[in-house]
């Protein structure tokens, strides 16, 4: 789960799940296009709260240059301490993945 600089405010860091990689075609949720092919050097990221998340459905594909770190655990608040598991909701898998 990457930590990246917000495309709208580089001083702000956001944590989102990677849903699609470059070359993948993804069906968006409320983005200006219904389907997007993720361009070279970009990823498609989404938050866990669909429709209530500032993510690629709001700002589009994210440049790999904005990746900052990788989140591995939730530490705060203490009652939510846990290791983050890489997970891609089945309904959010890319429609097509280019072969390399």
XYZ file of N, CA, C and O in Angstrom:
400
model
N 0.865 -1.160 0.000
C 0.000 0.000 0.000
C 0.911 1.222 0.000
O 1.651 1.444 0.941
N 0.871 1.994 -1.089
C 1.819 3.104 -1.198
C 1.364 4.360 -0.460
O 0.185 4.629 -0.309
N 2.348 5.081 -0.015
C 2.154 6.439 0.490
C 2.693 7.328 -0.614
O 3.800 7.124 -1.094
N 1.882 8.278 -1.071
C 2.297 9.119 -2.170
C 1.946 10.563 -1.912
O 1.129 10.873 -1.061
N 2.605 11.430 -2.644
C 2.297 12.855 -2.552
C 1.009 13.109 -3.328
O 0.821 12.588 -4.412
N 0.127 13.893 -2.743
C -1.134 14.226 -3.394
C -0.873 14.963 -4.700
O -0.090 15.905 -4.722
N -1.517 14.550 -5.796
C -1.333 15.268 -7.062
C -1.813 16.722 -6.994
O -1.353 17.564 -7.742
N -2.735 17.022 -6.085
C -3.251 18.391 -5.967
C -2.461 19.241 -4.987
O -2.455 20.454 -5.084
N -1.804 18.607 -4.018
C -1.024 19.341 -3.025
C 0.193 18.499 -2.650
O 0.103 17.648 -1.770
N 1.343 18.703 -3.305
C 2.520 17.867 -3.068
C 3.023 17.866 -1.623
O 3.779 16.992 -1.228
N 2.594 18.844 -0.804
C 2.991 18.861 0.603
C 2.195 17.841 1.412
O 2.598 17.466 2.512
N 1.069 17.391 0.889
C 0.206 16.434 1.587
C 0.513 15.017 1.104
O 0.704 14.788 -0.088
N 0.564 14.077 2.034
C 0.776 12.675 1.677
C -0.536 11.919 1.865
O -1.278 12.170 2.806
N -0.825 10.991 0.939
C -2.040 10.187 1.014
C -1.655 8.710 0.914
O -0.629 8.368 0.325
N -2.465 7.857 1.500
C -2.239 6.414 1.454
C -3.428 5.785 0.755
O -4.574 5.965 1.188
N -3.172 5.057 -0.324
C -4.216 4.434 -1.138
C -3.757 3.058 -1.589
O -2.575 2.740 -1.554
N -4.710 2.257 -2.067
C -4.372 0.957 -2.646
C -4.115 1.116 -4.137
O -4.805 1.853 -4.809
N -3.116 0.396 -4.656
C -2.868 0.368 -6.096
C -3.886 -0.594 -6.704
O -3.950 -1.764 -6.337
N -4.697 -0.085 -7.621
C -5.732 -0.877 -8.268
C -5.282 -1.344 -9.651
O -5.623 -2.435 -10.086
N -4.512 -0.509 -10.353
C -4.056 -0.861 -11.699
C -2.680 -0.272 -11.961
O -2.329 0.783 -11.423
N -1.922 -0.963 -12.808
C -0.579 -0.544 -13.189
C -0.591 -0.019 -14.618
O -1.590 -0.166 -15.340
N 0.536 0.538 -15.052
C 0.627 1.061 -16.410
C 0.230 -0.011 -17.427
O 0.572 -1.181 -17.280
N -0.576 0.401 -18.406
C -1.042 -0.518 -19.439
C -2.358 -1.195 -19.114
O -3.024 -1.714 -20.002
N -2.757 -1.204 -17.840
C -4.027 -1.811 -17.452
C -5.195 -0.924 -17.863
O -5.079 0.306 -17.883
N -6.320 -1.547 -18.172
C -7.556 -0.809 -18.430
C -8.463 -1.033 -17.234
O -8.709 -2.170 -16.835
N -8.929 0.061 -16.637
C -9.733 0.001 -15.412
C -11.086 0.672 -15.660
O -11.162 1.659 -16.378
N -12.136 0.089 -15.095
C -13.447 0.742 -15.103
C -13.461 1.672 -13.900
O -13.255 1.246 -12.768
N -13.677 2.953 -14.147
C -13.591 3.941 -13.079
C -14.902 4.047 -12.306
O -15.928 3.500 -12.718
N -14.839 4.766 -11.200
C -16.021 5.018 -10.367
C -16.184 6.534 -10.286
O -15.593 7.185 -9.446
N -16.957 7.094 -11.217
C -17.226 8.531 -11.168
C -16.171 9.425 -11.786
O -16.258 10.643 -11.683
N -15.155 8.869 -12.420
C -14.145 9.682 -13.105
C -14.760 10.222 -14.394
O -15.798 9.739 -14.849
N -14.120 11.209 -15.020
C -14.689 11.825 -16.223
C -14.803 10.853 -17.399
O -15.598 11.073 -18.291
N -14.012 9.788 -17.402
C -14.129 8.732 -18.415
C -14.550 7.449 -17.703
O -14.108 7.182 -16.583
N -15.379 6.638 -18.354
C -15.845 5.386 -17.738
C -14.722 4.352 -17.676
O -14.633 3.574 -16.728
N -13.862 4.345 -18.708
C -12.733 3.412 -18.760
C -11.461 4.217 -18.988
O -11.450 5.186 -19.743
N -10.383 3.788 -18.346
C -9.092 4.466 -18.494
C -8.014 3.414 -18.706
O -7.969 2.407 -17.992
N -7.153 3.663 -19.683
C -5.935 2.858 -19.831
C -4.842 3.623 -19.101
O -4.548 4.777 -19.442
N -4.278 3.007 -18.081
C -3.267 3.684 -17.256
C -2.019 3.914 -18.111
O -1.447 2.964 -18.657
N -1.598 5.180 -18.261
C -0.443 5.471 -19.119
C 0.878 4.976 -18.530
O 0.989 4.699 -17.328
N 1.876 4.907 -19.394
C 3.227 4.503 -18.991
C 3.717 5.417 -17.863
O 3.528 6.627 -17.905
N 4.323 4.829 -16.843
C 4.879 5.612 -15.739
C 3.846 6.070 -14.726
O 4.126 6.948 -13.921
N 2.644 5.470 -14.747
C 1.561 5.858 -13.842
C 0.909 4.632 -13.202
O 1.082 3.513 -13.676
N 0.150 4.870 -12.139
C -0.663 3.845 -11.486
C -2.046 4.426 -11.219
O -2.232 5.645 -11.255
N -3.008 3.556 -10.953
C -4.361 3.968 -10.568
C -4.525 3.578 -9.105
O -4.303 2.422 -8.741
N -4.854 4.548 -8.241
C -4.988 4.286 -6.806
C -6.400 4.610 -6.338
O -7.053 5.498 -6.874
N -6.868 3.851 -5.344
C -8.187 4.100 -4.766
C -8.141 3.879 -3.266
O -7.392 3.039 -2.770
N -8.994 4.633 -2.579
C -9.155 4.455 -1.141
C -10.137 3.319 -0.862
O -10.814 2.827 -1.763
N -10.225 2.924 0.391
C -11.106 1.817 0.771
C -12.573 2.226 0.856
O -13.441 1.381 0.886
N -12.849 3.516 0.893
C -14.226 3.995 1.034
C -14.684 4.592 -0.292
O -14.666 5.810 -0.491
N -15.094 3.702 -1.223
C -15.497 4.127 -2.567
C -16.571 5.206 -2.492
O -17.519 5.113 -1.736
N -16.393 6.240 -3.288
C -17.343 7.342 -3.316
C -17.074 8.401 -2.273
O -17.609 9.497 -2.333
N -16.220 8.087 -1.283
C -15.897 9.044 -0.226
C -14.382 9.165 -0.064
O -13.907 9.420 1.028
N -13.663 8.964 -1.151
C -12.210 8.945 -1.074
C -11.618 9.860 -2.142
O -12.080 9.885 -3.280
N -10.593 10.615 -1.762
C -9.868 11.462 -2.700
C -8.808 10.580 -3.350
O -7.760 10.305 -2.752
N -9.107 10.057 -4.540
C -8.231 9.074 -5.176
C -8.239 9.273 -6.687
O -8.654 10.322 -7.179
N -7.764 8.287 -7.448
C -7.682 8.419 -8.900
C -9.037 8.672 -9.552
O -9.100 9.247 -10.636
N -10.117 8.274 -8.906
C -11.428 8.577 -9.466
C -11.710 10.074 -9.429
O -12.574 10.565 -10.153
N -10.968 10.811 -8.620
C -11.083 12.267 -8.565
C -10.010 12.949 -9.420
O -10.289 13.916 -10.115
N -8.768 12.420 -9.390
C -7.674 13.119 -10.068
C -6.996 12.336 -11.179
O -6.085 12.835 -11.820
N -7.413 11.118 -11.465
C -6.858 10.352 -12.575
C -5.615 9.559 -12.200
O -5.269 9.417 -11.026
N -4.932 9.020 -13.217
C -3.721 8.226 -12.964
C -2.656 9.066 -12.253
O -2.564 10.274 -12.447
N -1.855 8.409 -11.436
C -0.831 9.077 -10.629
C 0.556 8.714 -11.155
O 0.853 7.540 -11.379
N 1.382 9.719 -11.326
C 2.762 9.506 -11.770
C 3.531 8.708 -10.725
O 3.426 8.962 -9.516
N 4.332 7.749 -11.192
C 5.163 6.973 -10.262
C 6.131 7.863 -9.500
O 6.574 7.519 -8.413
N 6.434 9.036 -10.043
C 7.322 9.978 -9.369
C 6.749 10.523 -8.068
O 7.484 11.057 -7.248
N 5.441 10.385 -7.865
C 4.819 10.865 -6.631
C 4.853 9.822 -5.510
O 4.496 10.122 -4.377
N 5.259 8.571 -5.843
C 5.368 7.552 -4.792
C 6.427 7.979 -3.792
O 7.512 8.436 -4.168
N 6.111 7.811 -2.523
C 6.997 8.316 -1.473
C 7.480 7.193 -0.553
O 8.629 7.169 -0.145
N 6.580 6.294 -0.190
C 6.903 5.232 0.764
C 5.865 4.128 0.632
O 4.959 4.198 -0.193
N 5.975 3.119 1.488
C 5.019 2.021 1.514
C 4.495 1.862 2.939
O 5.276 1.724 3.876
N 3.169 1.902 3.078
C 2.561 1.719 4.400
C 2.462 0.223 4.690
O 2.019 -0.558 3.845
N 2.866 -0.182 5.891
C 2.821 -1.598 6.270
C 1.924 -1.863 7.472
O 1.490 -2.991 7.665
N 1.688 -0.828 8.306
C 0.909 -1.011 9.530
C 0.053 0.221 9.827
O 0.396 1.322 9.414
N -1.034 0.006 10.546
C -1.801 1.099 11.143
C -1.365 1.172 12.596
O -1.435 0.177 13.318
N -0.902 2.344 13.030
C -0.422 2.499 14.402
C -1.328 3.384 15.259
O -1.259 3.333 16.481
N -2.127 4.209 14.615
C -2.960 5.131 15.376
C -4.351 5.173 14.786
O -4.486 5.192 13.568
N -5.362 5.155 15.560
C -5.368 5.061 17.022
C -5.012 3.647 17.485
O -5.149 2.693 16.714
N -4.554 3.517 18.722
C -4.067 2.223 19.212
C -5.058 1.067 19.040
O -4.641 -0.063 18.781
N -6.354 1.321 19.128
C -7.316 0.227 18.985
C -7.378 -0.301 17.547
O -7.945 -1.352 17.301
N -6.745 0.400 16.606
C -6.721 -0.060 15.207
C -5.366 -0.640 14.809
O -5.138 -0.922 13.641
N -4.436 -0.837 15.753
C -3.125 -1.379 15.417
C -3.292 -2.665 14.635
O -3.991 -3.583 15.048
N -2.647 -2.721 13.471
C -2.694 -3.939 12.665
C -1.692 -3.839 11.528
O -1.272 -2.754 11.143
N -1.327 -4.992 10.997
C -0.504 -5.050 9.798
C -1.444 -4.929 8.602
O -2.512 -5.548 8.583
N -1.067 -4.108 7.628
C -1.886 -3.949 6.431
C -1.618 -5.100 5.471
O -0.466 -5.442 5.208
N -2.679 -5.688 4.970
C -2.563 -6.797 4.027
C -2.790 -6.282 2.612
O -3.748 -5.559 2.368
N -1.914 -6.659 1.668
C -2.179 -6.269 0.285
C -3.444 -6.981 -0.189
O -3.556 -8.203 -0.066
N -4.414 -6.221 -0.660
C -5.672 -6.807 -1.067
C -6.260 -5.964 -2.193
O -6.246 -4.742 -2.127
N -6.750 -6.628 -3.208
C -7.430 -5.955 -4.305
C -8.852 -6.493 -4.343
O -9.051 -7.677 -4.584
N -9.838 -5.638 -4.043
C -11.220 -6.120 -4.092
C -11.513 -6.730 -5.461
O -11.149 -6.144 -6.485
N -12.155 -7.906 -5.511
C -12.380 -8.583 -6.796
C -13.109 -7.717 -7.826
O -12.821 -7.778 -9.005
N -14.017 -6.868 -7.353
C -14.775 -6.030 -8.289
C -13.947 -4.863 -8.837
O -14.389 -4.154 -9.733
N -12.730 -4.648 -8.325
C -11.880 -3.545 -8.776
C -10.682 -4.023 -9.586
O -9.786 -3.248 -9.876
N -10.644 -5.288 -9.965
C -9.519 -5.777 -10.768
C -9.558 -5.138 -12.154
O -10.635 -4.860 -12.682
N -8.390 -4.901 -12.764
C -8.363 -4.337 -14.115
C -9.120 -5.230 -15.098
O -9.146 -6.449 -14.959
N -9.724 -4.599 -16.104
C -10.457 -5.335 -17.121
C -9.510 -6.020 -18.094
O -9.802 -7.061 -18.658
N -8.359 -5.395 -18.316
C -7.372 -5.932 -19.255
C -5.989 -5.529 -18.789
O -5.779 -4.404 -18.371
N -5.072 -6.444 -18.871
C -3.682 -6.159 -18.510
C -2.811 -6.465 -19.717
O -2.890 -7.558 -20.265
N -2.012 -5.479 -20.125
C -1.096 -5.693 -21.252
C -0.031 -6.706 -20.876
O 0.470 -6.710 -19.758
N 0.320 -7.547 -21.824
C 1.392 -8.508 -21.611
C 2.717 -7.829 -21.920
O 2.826 -7.048 -22.852
N 3.735 -8.118 -21.129
C 5.047 -7.481 -21.352
C 5.905 -8.356 -22.224
O 5.760 -9.488 -22.349
